[in-house]
Short mmCIF file of C-alpha atoms and ligand atoms in Angstrom, two decimals:
data_model
loop_
_atom_site.label_atom_id
_atom_site.label_comp_id
_atom_site.label_asym_id
_atom_site.label_seq_id
_atom_site.Cartn_x
_atom_site.Cartn_y
_atom_site.Cartn_z
CA MET A 1 164.07 31.36 198.81
CA GLU A 2 161.95 34.60 197.97
CA GLU A 3 161.12 35.28 194.21
CA LYS A 4 162.28 38.34 192.99
CA LEU A 5 161.02 39.97 189.98
CA LYS A 6 164.12 40.65 187.27
CA ILE A 7 163.01 43.41 185.27
CA ALA A 8 164.96 44.63 182.22
CA ILE A 9 164.85 48.29 181.53
CA GLN A 10 166.95 49.81 178.83
CA LYS A 11 170.46 51.03 179.88
CA SER A 12 170.94 54.09 177.98
CA GLY A 13 168.34 56.04 175.86
CA ARG A 14 165.08 57.73 175.24
CA LEU A 15 163.34 55.64 177.78
CA SER A 16 166.30 54.89 180.63
CA GLU A 17 164.88 57.89 182.29
CA LYS A 18 161.32 57.78 182.32
CA SER A 19 161.08 54.20 183.23
CA LEU A 20 163.20 54.68 186.57
CA GLU A 21 160.97 57.41 187.25
CA LEU A 22 157.80 54.89 186.65
CA LEU A 23 159.54 52.63 189.26
CA LYS A 24 160.32 55.31 191.85
CA GLU A 25 156.51 56.42 191.56
CA CYS A 26 155.87 53.15 192.36
CA GLY A 27 157.76 53.35 195.55
CA ILE A 28 160.22 50.95 194.58
CA LYS A 29 163.44 52.39 195.99
CA ILE A 30 166.86 51.41 193.83
CA SER A 31 170.20 51.26 195.62
CA ASN A 32 172.57 51.45 192.83
CA THR A 33 171.44 52.89 189.73
CA ASP A 34 175.48 53.47 187.97
CA ARG A 35 173.98 51.06 185.43
CA LYS A 36 176.76 48.65 185.18
CA LEU A 37 174.59 45.71 184.32
CA LYS A 38 172.28 44.91 187.61
CA ALA A 39 170.75 46.88 190.43
CA GLU A 40 168.67 45.58 193.33
CA ALA A 41 165.60 47.14 194.47
CA ARG A 42 165.56 47.93 198.41
CA ASN A 43 161.97 47.60 199.24
CA PHE A 44 160.45 45.20 196.74
CA PRO A 45 161.59 41.98 195.79
CA MET A 46 162.71 43.01 192.49
CA GLU A 47 166.23 43.04 190.47
CA ILE A 48 166.73 45.64 187.51
CA LEU A 49 168.42 45.17 184.66
CA PHE A 50 170.22 47.51 182.31
CA LEU A 51 169.93 46.39 178.68
CA ARG A 52 169.95 47.60 175.15
CA ASP A 53 166.15 47.74 173.95
CA ASP A 54 166.70 45.30 171.28
CA ASP A 55 167.75 42.77 173.67
CA ILE A 56 164.92 43.03 176.02
CA PRO A 57 162.05 41.11 174.04
CA GLN A 58 164.54 38.24 173.73
CA TYR A 59 165.79 37.76 177.47
CA VAL A 60 161.95 38.16 178.45
CA GLU A 61 160.92 35.46 176.10
CA GLN A 62 163.77 33.27 177.75
CA GLY A 63 163.05 33.94 181.15
CA VAL A 64 166.49 35.54 181.89
CA ALA A 65 164.31 39.04 182.67
CA ASP A 66 160.66 37.96 183.75
CA LEU A 67 159.35 41.68 182.80
CA GLY A 68 161.02 44.87 180.27
CA ILE A 69 159.94 48.16 179.36
CA LEU A 70 160.76 49.23 176.17
CA GLY A 71 158.96 50.77 173.06
CA GLU A 72 155.68 48.82 171.54
CA ASN A 73 157.60 49.08 168.54
CA GLU A 74 160.40 46.93 169.49
CA VAL A 75 158.26 44.52 170.72
CA TRP A 76 156.56 44.12 167.32
CA GLU A 77 159.81 44.51 165.53
CA LYS A 78 161.65 40.88 167.22
CA ASP A 79 157.94 39.03 167.44
CA LYS A 80 159.18 37.50 170.11
CA ASP A 81 156.97 35.30 172.34
CA VAL A 82 156.04 37.64 175.12
CA ASP A 83 153.30 39.21 176.67
CA ILE A 84 152.15 42.90 176.38
CA VAL A 85 150.59 43.61 180.32
CA GLU A 86 150.57 47.24 180.29
CA GLN A 87 150.59 50.62 178.03
CA LEU A 88 152.91 53.18 179.82
CA GLY A 89 151.86 56.42 178.45
CA PHE A 90 155.58 57.44 177.62
CA GLY A 91 157.92 57.28 174.94
CA ASN A 92 154.88 58.43 172.49
CA CYS A 93 155.95 58.33 168.76
CA ARG A 94 154.77 57.19 165.39
CA LEU A 95 156.25 55.16 162.61
CA SER A 96 155.72 56.81 159.58
CA LEU A 97 156.84 56.54 155.80
CA ALA A 98 158.16 59.53 154.34
CA ILE A 99 160.19 60.74 151.01
CA PRO A 100 162.00 63.72 149.59
CA LYS A 101 159.77 66.90 149.93
CA GLU A 102 159.51 67.78 146.42
CA GLU A 103 158.74 64.51 145.02
CA GLU A 104 154.93 64.05 144.13
CA TYR A 105 152.84 61.83 146.79
CA THR A 106 150.07 59.77 145.09
CA GLY A 107 148.86 57.52 147.83
CA ILE A 108 150.53 54.44 148.82
CA SER A 109 151.26 52.57 145.72
CA TYR A 110 153.82 55.45 145.20
CA PHE A 111 156.06 52.78 146.84
CA GLN A 112 155.51 49.95 144.46
CA GLY A 113 158.89 48.87 143.27
CA LYS A 114 160.63 51.92 145.18
CA LYS A 115 163.20 51.04 147.84
CA ILE A 116 163.15 52.05 151.41
CA ALA A 117 165.74 51.94 154.18
CA THR A 118 164.63 51.14 157.99
CA SER A 119 165.31 49.75 161.16
CA TYR A 120 161.99 48.13 161.21
CA PRO A 121 162.02 45.48 158.16
CA LYS A 122 159.60 43.37 159.93
CA ILE A 123 156.67 45.50 160.43
CA LEU A 124 156.92 47.52 157.39
CA LEU A 125 157.32 44.34 155.07
CA LYS A 126 154.04 43.37 156.76
CA TYR A 127 152.43 46.57 155.89
CA PHE A 128 153.19 46.13 152.35
CA ALA A 129 152.06 42.56 152.27
CA GLU A 130 148.52 43.48 153.36
CA LYS A 131 148.51 46.27 150.63
CA GLY A 132 149.67 43.83 148.04
CA ILE A 133 152.79 46.34 147.37
CA ASP A 134 156.14 44.92 146.43
CA VAL A 135 159.16 47.43 148.31
CA LYS A 136 162.47 46.57 148.56
CA ILE A 137 163.94 47.09 152.16
CA GLU A 138 167.37 48.45 152.91
CA GLU A 139 168.13 47.67 156.20
CA ILE A 140 170.14 50.19 158.26
CA GLY A 141 170.85 50.49 161.94
CA GLY A 142 170.54 53.83 162.34
CA SER A 143 170.28 57.62 160.90
CA VAL A 144 167.77 56.25 158.42
CA GLU A 145 166.86 60.15 157.98
CA ILE A 146 170.13 60.42 155.80
CA ALA A 147 169.16 57.83 153.67
CA THR A 148 167.86 59.50 150.65
CA GLY A 149 169.89 62.21 150.52
CA ILE A 150 172.83 59.93 149.92
CA GLY A 151 170.93 57.35 147.44
CA LEU A 152 170.70 54.66 149.31
CA ALA A 153 166.96 54.40 148.83
CA ASP A 154 163.83 56.30 147.65
CA GLY A 155 162.05 56.64 150.95
CA ILE A 156 162.53 55.80 154.80
CA PHE A 157 160.16 53.96 157.20
CA ASP A 158 161.20 55.15 160.84
CA ILE A 159 160.37 56.64 164.10
CA VAL A 160 158.85 60.03 164.29
CA SER A 161 157.88 62.24 167.08
CA THR A 162 157.81 65.87 166.78
CA GLY A 163 158.82 65.46 162.92
CA SER A 164 161.34 68.10 163.05
CA THR A 165 164.10 65.32 162.04
CA LEU A 166 162.39 64.41 158.82
CA ILE A 167 162.01 68.35 158.02
CA MET A 168 165.76 69.01 158.84
CA ASN A 169 166.61 66.06 156.65
CA GLY A 170 164.34 67.70 153.64
CA LEU A 171 161.72 64.74 154.09
CA LYS A 172 158.09 64.95 154.42
CA GLU A 173 155.98 62.36 155.93
CA VAL A 174 153.05 60.67 153.42
CA ASP A 175 152.14 57.80 155.82
CA ALA A 176 151.93 57.28 159.53
CA ILE A 177 151.43 53.43 159.67
CA VAL A 178 151.15 52.82 163.80
CA LYS A 179 151.53 54.43 166.68
CA SER A 180 153.77 53.11 169.88
CA GLU A 181 154.28 54.01 173.21
CA ALA A 182 156.70 52.46 176.14
CA VAL A 183 155.13 49.22 177.49
CA LEU A 184 155.56 46.79 179.99
CA ILE A 185 156.14 43.17 178.65
CA ALA A 186 156.16 40.15 180.70
CA ASN A 187 157.21 36.45 180.29
CA LYS A 188 154.48 34.10 179.26
CA SER A 189 155.17 31.56 181.95
CA LEU A 190 156.07 33.14 185.27
CA ASN A 191 155.35 31.08 188.11
CA ASP A 192 152.46 32.17 190.74
CA GLU A 193 154.70 33.93 193.09
CA LYS A 194 155.81 36.17 190.30
CA LYS A 195 152.61 36.61 188.72
CA ALA A 196 151.52 37.98 192.22
CA LEU A 197 154.43 40.38 192.43
CA LEU A 198 153.45 41.37 189.00
CA GLU A 199 149.71 42.23 190.30
CA LYS A 200 151.33 44.11 193.21
CA LEU A 201 153.44 46.03 190.67
CA LEU A 202 150.66 46.48 187.84
CA PHE A 203 148.42 48.10 190.68
CA ARG A 204 150.79 50.78 191.53
CA ILE A 205 151.66 51.28 187.96
CA ARG A 206 147.86 52.08 187.49
CA ALA A 207 147.40 54.11 190.19
CA TYR A 208 149.99 56.21 189.18
CA LYS A 209 149.02 56.57 185.69
CA LYS A 210 145.57 57.24 186.80
CA GLY A 211 146.72 59.68 188.95
CA SER A 212 149.19 61.92 186.43
CA GLY A 213 146.52 61.70 183.92
CA SER A 214 144.12 63.72 186.49
CA LYS A 215 143.75 66.89 188.15
CA TYR A 216 142.23 67.81 191.52
CA ILE A 217 139.94 70.92 191.60
CA VAL A 218 138.74 73.15 194.35
CA MET A 219 136.35 76.11 193.71
CA ASN A 220 133.96 78.39 195.44
CA ALA A 221 130.22 79.11 193.65
CA PRO A 222 127.24 80.62 194.82
CA ASN A 223 124.57 77.67 195.74
CA GLU A 224 122.28 78.49 192.66
CA SER A 225 124.80 77.42 190.45
CA ILE A 226 125.54 74.00 192.13
CA PRO A 227 122.97 71.78 189.64
CA GLU A 228 125.04 73.64 186.70
CA ILE A 229 128.55 72.72 188.01
CA CYS A 230 127.62 69.18 188.58
CA ARG A 231 126.71 68.58 185.28
CA ILE A 232 129.69 70.23 184.22
CA LEU A 233 132.08 67.89 186.24
CA PRO A 234 132.41 64.71 185.24
CA GLY A 235 134.01 63.61 188.61
CA MET A 236 134.90 59.57 189.63
CA LYS A 237 131.34 59.95 191.60
CA SER A 238 129.25 62.78 192.59
CA PRO A 239 131.59 66.02 193.49
CA SER A 240 131.91 67.03 197.55
CA ILE A 241 130.07 70.12 198.20
CA LEU A 242 130.90 72.18 201.47
CA PRO A 243 129.16 74.89 203.06
CA LEU A 244 131.32 78.12 203.17
CA ALA A 245 131.06 80.40 206.27
CA GLU A 246 129.43 83.01 203.67
CA GLU A 247 125.93 82.39 203.59
CA GLY A 248 124.45 80.95 200.03
CA TRP A 249 128.17 79.78 199.02
CA SER A 250 129.87 76.21 198.58
CA SER A 251 133.09 75.14 198.25
CA ILE A 252 133.15 72.46 195.16
CA HIS A 253 135.75 69.79 195.11
CA SER A 254 136.17 67.20 192.26
CA VAL A 255 138.53 65.43 189.94
CA VAL A 256 138.93 66.39 186.37
CA GLN A 257 140.75 64.04 183.37
CA GLU A 258 143.74 66.01 182.44
CA ASP A 259 142.63 65.86 178.59
CA GLU A 260 139.14 67.76 179.18
CA PHE A 261 140.90 70.06 182.05
CA TRP A 262 140.68 73.50 180.17
CA ASP A 263 137.28 73.16 178.54
CA VAL A 264 135.76 71.96 181.96
CA ILE A 265 137.61 75.38 183.54
CA ASP A 266 136.05 77.69 180.86
CA ALA A 267 132.34 75.73 181.32
CA LEU A 268 132.60 76.32 185.13
CA LYS A 269 133.93 80.00 184.74
CA ASP A 270 130.53 80.65 182.99
CA VAL A 271 128.57 79.41 185.77
CA LYS A 272 130.10 81.54 188.20
CA ALA A 273 132.65 79.34 189.73
CA GLN A 274 135.40 81.37 191.06
CA GLY A 275 138.77 80.94 193.23
CA ILE A 276 139.64 77.46 191.20
CA LEU A 277 142.64 75.74 192.80
CA VAL A 278 144.02 73.22 190.88
CA MET A 279 146.54 70.58 192.15
CA ASN A 280 148.15 67.39 191.00
CA ILE A 281 147.31 63.91 192.30
CA GLU A 282 150.00 61.66 192.77
CA LYS A 283 148.30 58.79 193.31
CA MET A 284 144.55 57.22 192.51
CA ILE A 285 143.08 54.20 193.71
CA LEU A 286 139.93 53.45 192.17
O1 PRT B 1 170.62 51.70 172.65
P1 PRT B 1 169.61 51.17 172.65
O2 PRT B 1 169.29 50.10 171.54
O3 PRT B 1 168.89 50.63 173.67
O4 PRT B 1 168.67 52.31 172.32
P2 PRT B 1 167.99 52.86 170.06
O5 PRT B 1 169.01 53.72 170.21
O6 PRT B 1 167.42 51.59 169.79
O7 PRT B 1 166.75 53.64 170.78
P3 PRT B 1 166.36 55.22 171.41
O8 PRT B 1 167.01 55.35 172.98
O9 PRT B 1 166.32 55.90 170.38
O10 PRT B 1 164.60 54.89 171.79
C1 PRT B 1 163.98 53.87 172.22
C2 PRT B 1 162.56 54.00 172.00
O11 PRT B 1 162.10 55.53 172.26
C3 PRT B 1 162.15 53.80 170.70
O12 PRT B 1 162.52 52.55 170.22
C4 PRT B 1 160.66 54.31 170.77
O13 PRT B 1 160.23 53.58 171.19
C5 PRT B 1 161.00 55.47 171.63
N1 PRT B 1 160.76 56.72 170.99
C6 PRT B 1 160.42 58.18 171.31
C7 PRT B 1 161.79 57.38 169.92
C8 PRT B 1 161.43 58.83 169.82
N2 PRT B 1 160.37 58.90 170.07
C9 PRT B 1 162.08 59.43 168.68
N3 PRT B 1 161.88 60.49 168.43
N4 PRT B 1 162.98 56.60 169.66
C10 PRT B 1 163.80 57.49 168.29
N5 PRT B 1 163.22 59.16 168.28
C11 PRT B 1 163.74 59.08 167.04
C12 PRT B 1 163.63 59.40 165.73
O14 PRT B 1 164.36 58.03 165.19
C13 PRT B 1 164.48 60.55 164.97
O15 PRT B 1 165.38 59.82 164.38
O16 PRT B 1 164.42 60.16 167.32
C14 PRT B 1 164.94 61.27 166.40
C15 PRT B 1 164.10 62.57 166.47
O17 PRT B 1 162.52 62.39 166.16
P4 PRT B 1 161.69 64.09 165.89
O18 PRT B 1 160.58 63.40 164.77
O19 PRT B 1 160.88 64.03 167.11
O20 PRT B 1 162.45 64.77 165.16
ZN1 ZN B 2 168.12 50.12 170.00
#
């Protein structure tokens, strides 16, 4: 029988859409995404299981699912025996300590003997144990940000992305302990056939990640600017240079990383590049 990869993704929540989108970008077409419990991929040997993110580490450890997509924070907290095989570049957030904004923060020892509300007790206890600080932990399932306002705790430890939830609840972030993003996890004893399928999937995920983090740029420039432009453009190898019909001018093509993109454009303008076109890259295979 042909093996199928069973991948667990979040049923409904912040990572659901992005997880499905990632599979789609990997060329995997899914028939029924009405998210009952399962769906089949039409053109890849894959079955998609829709679960609560809290349950995914356990299912992957036990092999009920071969793979899972969820926040790394959830993987640490559940502390199951699974492999983290790839960072996925979405669902970025941090886990932070916050206290009422009128309190004076004196450094991490501020928390000695204090009570902290969180849905991530394991991560928090480990952190304070390493610091040698004793805290009391109040574990709650949700709405952690209201815990100080109602007198349940002195501080909170929660996920933060923009920070606006903290501000709205009269809190200030005093220590960002760790960063997290969505990750792909795998069962530790996949058979060879499943391992090969995982490699195939990883190859596609990496091509998509590289492509979406890069831009293709094309520009015209006078030939005397070419050496300078080659220095500015990091490129994969060297840029491609094609002569234009107009004597003394060339068209230059290259790839630029998204995070250095604007600096590169500014530098190119300074050396007389013009007609700069920027295009999205769908996939990039190196
Ligand atoms: O139902 P299920 O158990 O599957 O979902 P869930 O409610 O446990 O998780 P969900 O969907 O809220 O989040 C899933 C994952 O998204 C988390 O485990 C994180 O890895 C990631 N993530 C990224 C976030 C956020 N950003 C985030 N901002 N998860 C939660 N939040 C919360 C945060 O706690 C705060 O209360 O969103 C609120 C707004 O944050 P600010 O800072 O932008 O105001
Ligand atoms: Zn959850």
